[in-house]
Coordinates of C-alpha atoms in Angstrom, one line a residue:
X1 CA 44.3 32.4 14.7
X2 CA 42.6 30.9 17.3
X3 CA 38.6 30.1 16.3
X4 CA 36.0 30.5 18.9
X5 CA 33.5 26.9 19.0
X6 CA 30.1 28.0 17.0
X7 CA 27.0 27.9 18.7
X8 CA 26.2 24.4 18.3
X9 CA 28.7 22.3 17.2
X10 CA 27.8 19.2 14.9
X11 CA 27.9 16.3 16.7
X12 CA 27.5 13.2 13.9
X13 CA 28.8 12.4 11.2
X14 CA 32.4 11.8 10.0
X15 CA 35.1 14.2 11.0
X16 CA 35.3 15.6 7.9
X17 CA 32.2 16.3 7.6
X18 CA 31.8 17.6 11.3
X19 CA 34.9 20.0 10.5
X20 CA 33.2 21.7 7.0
X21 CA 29.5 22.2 9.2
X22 CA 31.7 24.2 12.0
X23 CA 33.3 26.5 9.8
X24 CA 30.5 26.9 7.5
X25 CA 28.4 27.7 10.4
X26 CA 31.3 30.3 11.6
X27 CA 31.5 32.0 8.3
X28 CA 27.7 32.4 8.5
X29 CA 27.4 33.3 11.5
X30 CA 30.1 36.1 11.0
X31 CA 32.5 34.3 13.2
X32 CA 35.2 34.2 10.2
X33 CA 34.7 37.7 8.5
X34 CA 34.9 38.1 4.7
X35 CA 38.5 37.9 3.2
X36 CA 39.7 36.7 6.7
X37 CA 42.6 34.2 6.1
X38 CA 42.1 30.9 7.5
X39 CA 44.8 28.4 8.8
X40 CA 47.1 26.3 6.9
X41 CA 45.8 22.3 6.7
X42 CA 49.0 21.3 8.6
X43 CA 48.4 24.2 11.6
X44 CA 44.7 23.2 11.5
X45 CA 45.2 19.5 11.9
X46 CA 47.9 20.1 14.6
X47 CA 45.7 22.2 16.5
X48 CA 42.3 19.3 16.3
X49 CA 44.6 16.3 16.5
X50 CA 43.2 15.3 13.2
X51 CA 44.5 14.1 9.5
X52 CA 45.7 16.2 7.2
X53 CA 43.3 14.6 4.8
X54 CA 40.1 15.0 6.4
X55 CA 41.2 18.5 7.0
X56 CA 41.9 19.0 2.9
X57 CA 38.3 17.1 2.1
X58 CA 36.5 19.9 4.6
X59 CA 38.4 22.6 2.8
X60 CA 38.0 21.4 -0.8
X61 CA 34.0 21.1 -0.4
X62 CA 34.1 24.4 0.8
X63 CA 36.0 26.0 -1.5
X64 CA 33.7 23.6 -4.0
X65 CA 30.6 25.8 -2.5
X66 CA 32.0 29.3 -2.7
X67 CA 32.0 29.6 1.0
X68 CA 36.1 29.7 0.5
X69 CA 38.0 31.0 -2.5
X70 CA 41.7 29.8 -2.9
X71 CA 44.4 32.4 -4.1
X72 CA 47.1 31.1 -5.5
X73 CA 50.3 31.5 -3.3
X74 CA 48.2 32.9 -0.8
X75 CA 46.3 30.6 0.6
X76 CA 42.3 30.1 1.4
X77 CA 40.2 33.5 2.6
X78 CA 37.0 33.7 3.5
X79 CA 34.8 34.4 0.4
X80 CA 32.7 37.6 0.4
X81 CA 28.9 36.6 0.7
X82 CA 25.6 38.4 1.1
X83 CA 24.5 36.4 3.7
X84 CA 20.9 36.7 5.1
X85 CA 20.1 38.0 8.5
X86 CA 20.4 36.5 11.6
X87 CA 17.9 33.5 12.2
X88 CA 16.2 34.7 15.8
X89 CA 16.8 32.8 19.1
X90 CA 15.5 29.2 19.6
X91 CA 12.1 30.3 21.1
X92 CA 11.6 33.4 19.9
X93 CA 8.3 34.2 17.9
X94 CA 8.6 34.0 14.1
X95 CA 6.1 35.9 11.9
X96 CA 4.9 33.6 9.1
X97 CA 1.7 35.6 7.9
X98 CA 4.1 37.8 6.1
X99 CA 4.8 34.4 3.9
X100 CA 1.4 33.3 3.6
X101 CA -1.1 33.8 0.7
X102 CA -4.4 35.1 1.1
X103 CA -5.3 31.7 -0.3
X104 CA -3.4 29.9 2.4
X105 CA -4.3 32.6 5.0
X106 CA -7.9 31.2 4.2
X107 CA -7.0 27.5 4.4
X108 CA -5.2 28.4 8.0
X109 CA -7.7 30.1 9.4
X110 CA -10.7 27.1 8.3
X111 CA -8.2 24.9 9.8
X112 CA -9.1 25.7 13.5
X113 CA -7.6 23.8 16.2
X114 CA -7.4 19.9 14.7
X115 CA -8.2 17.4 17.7
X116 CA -5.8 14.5 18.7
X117 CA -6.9 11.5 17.1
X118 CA -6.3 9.9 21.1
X119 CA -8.1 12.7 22.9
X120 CA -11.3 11.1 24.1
X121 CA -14.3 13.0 22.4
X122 CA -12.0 13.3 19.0
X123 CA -15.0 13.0 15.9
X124 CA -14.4 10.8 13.3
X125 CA -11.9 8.5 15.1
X126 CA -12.4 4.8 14.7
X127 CA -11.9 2.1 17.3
X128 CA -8.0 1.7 16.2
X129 CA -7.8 -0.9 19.4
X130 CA -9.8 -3.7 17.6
X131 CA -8.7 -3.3 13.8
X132 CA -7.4 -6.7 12.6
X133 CA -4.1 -5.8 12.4
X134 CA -2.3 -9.5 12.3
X135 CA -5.0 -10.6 9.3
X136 CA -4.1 -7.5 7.7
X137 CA -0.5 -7.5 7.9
X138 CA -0.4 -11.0 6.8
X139 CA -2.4 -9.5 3.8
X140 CA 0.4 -6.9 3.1
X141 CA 3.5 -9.4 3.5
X142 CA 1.9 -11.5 1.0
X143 CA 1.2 -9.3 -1.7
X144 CA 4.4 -7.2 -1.0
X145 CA 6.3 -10.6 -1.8
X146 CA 3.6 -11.2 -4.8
X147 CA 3.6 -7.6 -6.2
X148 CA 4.9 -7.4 -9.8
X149 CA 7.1 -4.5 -10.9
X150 CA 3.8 -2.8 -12.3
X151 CA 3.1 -2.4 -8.8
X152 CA 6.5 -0.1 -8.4
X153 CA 6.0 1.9 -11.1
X154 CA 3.8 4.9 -12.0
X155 CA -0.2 4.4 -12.9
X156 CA -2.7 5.7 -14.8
X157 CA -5.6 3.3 -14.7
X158 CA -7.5 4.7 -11.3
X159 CA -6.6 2.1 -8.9
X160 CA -6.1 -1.6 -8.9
X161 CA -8.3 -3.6 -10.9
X162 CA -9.0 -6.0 -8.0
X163 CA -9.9 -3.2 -5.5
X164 CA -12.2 -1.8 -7.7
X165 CA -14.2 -4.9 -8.7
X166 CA -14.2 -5.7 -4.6
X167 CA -15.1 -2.5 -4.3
X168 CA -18.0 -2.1 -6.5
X169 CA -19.3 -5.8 -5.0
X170 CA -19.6 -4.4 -1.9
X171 CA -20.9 -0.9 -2.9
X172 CA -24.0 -2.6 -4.8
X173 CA -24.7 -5.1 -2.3
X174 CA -25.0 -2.8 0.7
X175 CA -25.1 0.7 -0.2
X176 CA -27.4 0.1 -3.3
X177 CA -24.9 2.1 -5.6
X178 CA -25.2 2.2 -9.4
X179 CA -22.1 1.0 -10.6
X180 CA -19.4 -0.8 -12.7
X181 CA -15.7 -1.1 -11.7
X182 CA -14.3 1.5 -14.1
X183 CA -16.4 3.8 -12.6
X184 CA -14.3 3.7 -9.6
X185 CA -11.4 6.0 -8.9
X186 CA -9.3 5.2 -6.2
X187 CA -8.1 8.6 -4.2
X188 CA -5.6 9.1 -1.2
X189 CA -8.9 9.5 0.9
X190 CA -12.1 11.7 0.5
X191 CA -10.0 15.4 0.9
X192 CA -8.5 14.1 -2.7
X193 CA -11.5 13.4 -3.8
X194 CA -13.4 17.0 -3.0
X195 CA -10.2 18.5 -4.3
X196 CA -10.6 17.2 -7.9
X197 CA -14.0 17.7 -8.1
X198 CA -14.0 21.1 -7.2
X199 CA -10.6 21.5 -9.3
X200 CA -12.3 19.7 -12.7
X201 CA -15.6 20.5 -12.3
X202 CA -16.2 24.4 -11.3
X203 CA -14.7 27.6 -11.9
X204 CA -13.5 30.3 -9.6
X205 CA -16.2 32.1 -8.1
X206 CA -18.8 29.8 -9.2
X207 CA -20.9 28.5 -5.8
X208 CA -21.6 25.6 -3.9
X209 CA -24.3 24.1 -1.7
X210 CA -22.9 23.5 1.3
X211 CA -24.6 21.9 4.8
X212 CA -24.5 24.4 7.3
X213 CA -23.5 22.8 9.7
X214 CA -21.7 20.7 7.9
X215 CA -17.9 19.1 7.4
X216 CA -15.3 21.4 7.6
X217 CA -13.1 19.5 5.4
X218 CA -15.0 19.5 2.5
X219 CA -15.4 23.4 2.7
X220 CA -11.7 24.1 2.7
X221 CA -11.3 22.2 -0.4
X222 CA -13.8 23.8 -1.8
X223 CA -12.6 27.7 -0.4
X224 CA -8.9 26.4 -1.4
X225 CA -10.1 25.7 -5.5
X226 CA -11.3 29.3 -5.2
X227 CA -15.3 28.1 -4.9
X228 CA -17.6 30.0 -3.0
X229 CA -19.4 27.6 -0.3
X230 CA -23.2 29.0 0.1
X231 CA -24.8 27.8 3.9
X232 CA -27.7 26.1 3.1
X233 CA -29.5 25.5 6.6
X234 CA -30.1 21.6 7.7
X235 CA -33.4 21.1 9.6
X236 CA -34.6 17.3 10.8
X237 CA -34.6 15.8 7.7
X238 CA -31.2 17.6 6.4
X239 CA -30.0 20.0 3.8
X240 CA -33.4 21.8 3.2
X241 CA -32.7 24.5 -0.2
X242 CA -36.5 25.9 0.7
X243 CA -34.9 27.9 3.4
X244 CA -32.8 29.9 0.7
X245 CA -34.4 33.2 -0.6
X246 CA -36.2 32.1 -3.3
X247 CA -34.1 34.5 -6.2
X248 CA -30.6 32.6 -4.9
X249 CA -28.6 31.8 -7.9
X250 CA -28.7 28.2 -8.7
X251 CA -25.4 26.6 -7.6
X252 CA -22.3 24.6 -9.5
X253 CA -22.0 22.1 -6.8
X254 CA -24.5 21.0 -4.0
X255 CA -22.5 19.1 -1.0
X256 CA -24.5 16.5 1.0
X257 CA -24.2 14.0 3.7
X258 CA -27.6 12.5 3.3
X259 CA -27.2 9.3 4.7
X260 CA -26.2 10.6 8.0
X261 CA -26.0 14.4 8.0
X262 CA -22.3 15.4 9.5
X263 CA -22.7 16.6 12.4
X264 CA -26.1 16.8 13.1
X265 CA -27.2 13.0 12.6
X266 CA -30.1 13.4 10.6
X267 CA -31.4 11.4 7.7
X268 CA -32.3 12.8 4.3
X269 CA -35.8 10.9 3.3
X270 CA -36.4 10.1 0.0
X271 CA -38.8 12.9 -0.8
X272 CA -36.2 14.9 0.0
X273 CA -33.8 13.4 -2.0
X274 CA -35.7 12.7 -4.6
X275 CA -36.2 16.7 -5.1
X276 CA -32.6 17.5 -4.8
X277 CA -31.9 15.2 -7.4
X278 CA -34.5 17.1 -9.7
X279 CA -33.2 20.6 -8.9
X280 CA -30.1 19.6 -9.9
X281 CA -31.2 17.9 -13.0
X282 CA -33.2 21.1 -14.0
X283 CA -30.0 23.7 -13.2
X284 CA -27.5 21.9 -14.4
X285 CA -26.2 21.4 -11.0
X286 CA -23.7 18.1 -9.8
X287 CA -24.4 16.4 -6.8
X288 CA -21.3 15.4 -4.1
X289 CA -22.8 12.6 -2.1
X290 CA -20.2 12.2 0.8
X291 CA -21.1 8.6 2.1
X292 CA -18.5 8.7 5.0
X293 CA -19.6 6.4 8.0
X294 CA -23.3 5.0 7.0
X295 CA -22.1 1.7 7.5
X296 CA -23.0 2.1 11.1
X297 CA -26.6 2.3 11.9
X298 CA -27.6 0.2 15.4
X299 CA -31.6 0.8 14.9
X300 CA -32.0 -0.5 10.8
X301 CA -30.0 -1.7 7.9
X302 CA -28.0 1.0 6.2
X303 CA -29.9 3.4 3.9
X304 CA -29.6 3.1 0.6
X305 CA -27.3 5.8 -1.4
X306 CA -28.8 8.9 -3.0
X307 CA -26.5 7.9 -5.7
X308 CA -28.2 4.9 -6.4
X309 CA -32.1 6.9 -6.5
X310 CA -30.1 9.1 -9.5
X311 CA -30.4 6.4 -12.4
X312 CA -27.2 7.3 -13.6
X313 CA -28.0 11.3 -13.1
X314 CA -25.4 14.5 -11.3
X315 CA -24.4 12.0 -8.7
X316 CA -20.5 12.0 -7.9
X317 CA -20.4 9.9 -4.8
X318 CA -17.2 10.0 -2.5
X319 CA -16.6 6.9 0.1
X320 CA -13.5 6.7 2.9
X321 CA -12.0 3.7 4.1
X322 CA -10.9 6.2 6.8
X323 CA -14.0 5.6 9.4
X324 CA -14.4 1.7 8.6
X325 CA -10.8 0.6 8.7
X326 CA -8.1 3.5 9.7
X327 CA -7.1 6.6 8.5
X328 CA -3.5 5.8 8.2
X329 CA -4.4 3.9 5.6
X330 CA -5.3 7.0 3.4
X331 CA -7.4 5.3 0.8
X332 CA -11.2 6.4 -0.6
X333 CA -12.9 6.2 -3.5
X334 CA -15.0 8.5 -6.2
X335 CA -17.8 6.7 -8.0
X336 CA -18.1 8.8 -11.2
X337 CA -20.9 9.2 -14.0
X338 CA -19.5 7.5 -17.1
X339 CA -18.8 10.4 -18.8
X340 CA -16.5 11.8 -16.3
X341 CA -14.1 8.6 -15.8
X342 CA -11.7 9.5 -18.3
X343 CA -11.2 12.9 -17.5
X344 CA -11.0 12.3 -13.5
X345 CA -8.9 9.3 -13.7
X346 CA -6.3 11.4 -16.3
X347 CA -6.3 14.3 -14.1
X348 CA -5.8 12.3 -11.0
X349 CA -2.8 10.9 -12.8
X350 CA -1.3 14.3 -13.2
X351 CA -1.9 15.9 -10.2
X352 CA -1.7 13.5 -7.7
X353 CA -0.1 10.1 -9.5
X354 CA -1.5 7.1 -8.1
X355 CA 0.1 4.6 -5.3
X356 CA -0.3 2.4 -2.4
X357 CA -0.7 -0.8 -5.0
X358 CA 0.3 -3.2 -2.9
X359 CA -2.1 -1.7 0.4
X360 CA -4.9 -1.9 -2.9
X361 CA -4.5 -5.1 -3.4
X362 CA -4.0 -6.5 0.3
X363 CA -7.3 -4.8 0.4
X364 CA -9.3 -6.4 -2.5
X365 CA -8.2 -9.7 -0.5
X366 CA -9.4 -8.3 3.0
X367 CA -12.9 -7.5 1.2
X368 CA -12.9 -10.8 -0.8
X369 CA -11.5 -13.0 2.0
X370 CA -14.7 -11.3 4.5
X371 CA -12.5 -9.6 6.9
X372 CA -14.3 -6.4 5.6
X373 CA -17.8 -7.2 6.5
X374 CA -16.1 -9.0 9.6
X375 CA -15.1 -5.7 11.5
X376 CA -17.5 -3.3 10.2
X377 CA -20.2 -6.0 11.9
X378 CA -17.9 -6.0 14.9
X379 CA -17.5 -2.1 15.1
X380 CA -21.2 -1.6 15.0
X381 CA -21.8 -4.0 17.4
X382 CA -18.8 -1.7 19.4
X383 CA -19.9 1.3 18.5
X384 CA -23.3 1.0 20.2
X385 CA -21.8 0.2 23.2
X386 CA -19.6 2.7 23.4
X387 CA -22.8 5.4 22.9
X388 CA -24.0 3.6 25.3
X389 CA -21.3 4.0 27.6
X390 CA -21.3 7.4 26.7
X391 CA -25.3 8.2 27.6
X392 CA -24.8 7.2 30.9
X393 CA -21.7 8.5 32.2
X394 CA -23.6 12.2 30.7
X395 CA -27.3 10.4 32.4
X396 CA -27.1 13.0 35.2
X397 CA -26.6 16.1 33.2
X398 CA -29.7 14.9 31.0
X399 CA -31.6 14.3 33.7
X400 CA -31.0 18.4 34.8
X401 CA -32.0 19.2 30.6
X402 CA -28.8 18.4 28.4
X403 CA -30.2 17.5 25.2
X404 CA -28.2 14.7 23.4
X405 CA -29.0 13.7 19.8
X406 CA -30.5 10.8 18.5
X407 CA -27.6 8.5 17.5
X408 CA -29.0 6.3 15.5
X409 CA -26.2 6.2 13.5
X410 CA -22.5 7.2 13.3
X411 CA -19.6 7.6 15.7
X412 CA -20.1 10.6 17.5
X413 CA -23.6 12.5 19.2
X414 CA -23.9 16.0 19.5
X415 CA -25.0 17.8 22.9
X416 CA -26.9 21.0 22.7
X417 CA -25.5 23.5 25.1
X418 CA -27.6 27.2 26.0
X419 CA -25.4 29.8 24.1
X420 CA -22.5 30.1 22.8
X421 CA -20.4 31.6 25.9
X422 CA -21.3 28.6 27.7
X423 CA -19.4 26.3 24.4
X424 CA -16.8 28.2 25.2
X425 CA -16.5 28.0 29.1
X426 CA -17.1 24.1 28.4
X427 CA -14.3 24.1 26.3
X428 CA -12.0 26.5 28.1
X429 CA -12.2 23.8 31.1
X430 CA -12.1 21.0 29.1
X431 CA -8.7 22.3 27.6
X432 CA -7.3 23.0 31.6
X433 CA -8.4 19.2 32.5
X434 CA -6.9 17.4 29.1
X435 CA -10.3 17.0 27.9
X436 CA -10.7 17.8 24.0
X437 CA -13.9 19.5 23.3
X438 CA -15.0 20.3 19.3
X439 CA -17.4 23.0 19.1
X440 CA -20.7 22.7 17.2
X441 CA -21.1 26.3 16.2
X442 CA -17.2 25.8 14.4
X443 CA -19.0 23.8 11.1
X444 CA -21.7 26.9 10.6
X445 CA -21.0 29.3 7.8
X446 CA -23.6 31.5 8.8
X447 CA -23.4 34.0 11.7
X448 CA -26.5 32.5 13.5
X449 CA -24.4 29.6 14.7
X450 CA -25.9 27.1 16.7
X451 CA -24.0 26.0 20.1
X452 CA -23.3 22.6 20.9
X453 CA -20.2 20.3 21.1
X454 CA -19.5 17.1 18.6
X455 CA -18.7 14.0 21.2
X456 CA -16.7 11.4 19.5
X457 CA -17.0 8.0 20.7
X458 CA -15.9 5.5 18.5
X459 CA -12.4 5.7 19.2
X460 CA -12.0 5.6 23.1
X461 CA -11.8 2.6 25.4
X462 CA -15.1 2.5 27.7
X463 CA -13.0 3.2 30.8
X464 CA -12.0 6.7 28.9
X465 CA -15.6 7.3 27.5
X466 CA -17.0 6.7 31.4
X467 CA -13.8 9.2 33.1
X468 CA -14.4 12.2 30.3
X469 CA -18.4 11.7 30.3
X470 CA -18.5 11.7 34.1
X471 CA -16.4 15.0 33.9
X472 CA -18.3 16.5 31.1
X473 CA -21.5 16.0 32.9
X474 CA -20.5 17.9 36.4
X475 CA -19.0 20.3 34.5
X476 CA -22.1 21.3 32.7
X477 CA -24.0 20.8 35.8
X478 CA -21.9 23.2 37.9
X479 CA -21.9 25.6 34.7
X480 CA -25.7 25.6 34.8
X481 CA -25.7 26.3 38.7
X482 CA -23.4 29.0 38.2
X483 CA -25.1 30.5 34.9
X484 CA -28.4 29.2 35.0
X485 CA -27.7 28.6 31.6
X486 CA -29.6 31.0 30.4
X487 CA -28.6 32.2 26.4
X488 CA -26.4 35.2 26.2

């Protein structure tokens, strides 16, 4: 029998095992019927100009995997298998919802369109350009070299020993947090972090206090652990809970960014805070302090944490080495009330198991050694360039009424467009010029959605920042022309 070449014949790999992928691709493909005889291993070698052998080894895994049987003074056949349909032409459509959850339907449909961490306005994105890679790789070869075989293994302690003292150093000293070293859990990065605290410390159906607008990442962990995120409306000073109807049930969880509200930019004062704190001291409610960038303030010293104003109260405060150093490195931090460090660092253990001890401790040495405080004083000084850069390449459109905020902290400012329609023509021509463009009114919960669009900075070269801002800004200028912006 002559066998006609399947579809796409392997190309690597030993003969052998190039032989038993073509004819288990013809059997599957129907190309070798069930209870068809196949060749002798002599005829089959003659035919390929192969060995006997390698011919025998194809046959015998076959026949190992039930894709062949042998009969005895018969010869091999073609087993008879219920094989599944078709799979459909390279290209062709493929309907997944049919697989998907309604959980993960959920999760897919918060996910939105996720930026490029290269596009030029991407949020969030730190100057990867100027990390100290050579001091930091030096770091890693020696502690790779050093590591003992605890390093190797699997751990339940929370995070190395070294990175959490470091840690906690640093934490006091500049962020004015309330803390010992075991009070430190070391996560794959913040997303870890929400996920066990809305895992460990709420139910189902139980609500949380979220920032509307507010982080997106946060509020899929939180929809994901079956919570239900409740829009509470930031004004100038942030998350204000006044501007809830007054009979709102009291919450589980209250998510803030109070040193430097994300996106908006705003700082939560200390009245403020300080009333938060007692609402949740008087329902029973736990605070989620997501500290992620307030290293970088350009007009005063970093504000202190809300964490540290609690006194040891319902203060679970989550930290990111993502924004300071890079997000490849996927390490962050929890910094947990003492009664909740057992159970966080056991379930951690469980769920996630912990790793990346030799990146810890090459990074207790880059804090220790000064490296740390090195670049975060050398990306603020960076940073305020680069808004700088930014505020003048969009100069013309705020001269004609674009309203840019503040930034007087951060890595990104947020421009206030007229409507949404205009968002989206902004973002439609963005797309067609190779200019990313995040939305504002994608972080809202509620339906009264501001417009706006988040302009990353941090992480684009000044020449980049001075090509996409010039664009941005006759863009919006020719939009308002053609629109006179008015709201729609």
């Amino acid at each position: 029998m002559r066998l006609a070449p399947p579809a796409a014949e392997p190309t690597s790999g030993s003969l052998s095992q190039r032989l038993y992928a073509a004819l288990r691709e013809w059997i599957q493909q129907g190309s070798l019927p069930a209870a068809s005889a196949l060749p002798s291993s002599r005829r089959l070698a003659a035919d390929l100009g192969i060995g006997r052998n390698t011919v025998l080894a194809a046959m015998d895994r076959l026949v190992a995997e039930g894709f062949v049987e042998a009969r005895p003074g018969s010869g091999l056949f073609v087993a008879s298998l219920a094989l599944p349909e078709p799979s459909p032409l390279p290209g062709a459509p493929i309907q997944t919802s049919r697989w998907h959850s309604r959980r993960g339907q959920q999760l897919l449909d918060s996910c939105g369109e996720m930026e490029g961490s290269r596009d030029a306005f991407a949020p969030g994105v730190p100057a990867l350009d100027l990390f100290p890679r050579e001091a930091w790789q030096r770091l890693l070869r020696r502690h790779r070299h050093q590591a003992s075989l605890d390093a190797f293994g699997y751990a339940t302690s929370g995070g190395h020993h070294a990175l959490k003292t470091a840690l906690c150093d640093y934490l006091r000293l500049s962020r004015s947090v309330n803390c010992q070293p075991h009070q430190i859990l070391i996560t794959q990065g913040a997303q870890q972090g929400f996920e066990l605290i809305a895992r460990l410390l709420a139910d189902p159906g139980d609500s949380v206090w979220v920032e509307d607008p507010g982080y997106a990442g946060a509020k899929a962990c939180f929809n994901m652990a079956g919570l239900t995120p409740v829009p509470v409306p930031v004004d100038a000073q942030g998350m204000q809970p006044e501007a809830l109807a007054p009979d709102s049930p009291p919450p589980r969880l209250i998510y803030v960014t109070p040193s430097h509200q994300y996106p908006c930019g705003v700082t939560m004062p200390v009245a403020r805070r300080l009333a938060l704190l007692d609402f949740a001291r008087h329902h029973g409610a736990l605070i989620i302090e997501d500290d992620y960038d307030s290293e970088f303030r350009y007009t005063t010293a970093p504000v202190a944490s809300l964490q540290g104003l609690a006194g040891g109260g319902p203060v679970l405060y989550v930290g990111t080495f993502s924004k300071v150093l890079y997000p490849g490195l996927r390490l962050g931090y929890l910094v947990l009330p003492e009664a909740l460090v057992d159970d966080f660092r056991r379930a951690n253990a469980r769920l996630h198991r912990e790793g990346q001890y030799v990146s810890q401790s090459a990074l207790a040495d880059f804090i220790v050694e000064g490296h740390f405080s090195r670049h975060i004083a050398r990306m603020r000084h960076c940073y305020r360039q680069r808004q700088a850069c930014l505020r003048e390449a969009l100069a013309p459109a705020v001269e004609q009424g674009l309203e840019l905020s503040a930034g007087q902290a951060g890595m990104h400012l947020v421009a206030r467009l007229a409507s949404l329609k205009q968002e989206q023509r902004l973002i439609e021509r963005g797309w067609r010029e190779g200019v990313t463009l995040s939305p504002l009114s994608g972080h809202y919960l509620a339906p009264d959605a501001m417009p706006g669009l988040v302009l990353g900075y941090a992480g684009s070269t000044p020449g980049r920042i001075a090509e996409a801002g010039g664009w941005l800004a006759r863009t919006w200028i020719d939009d308002n022309a053609r629109c006179d912006g008015a709201p729609t």
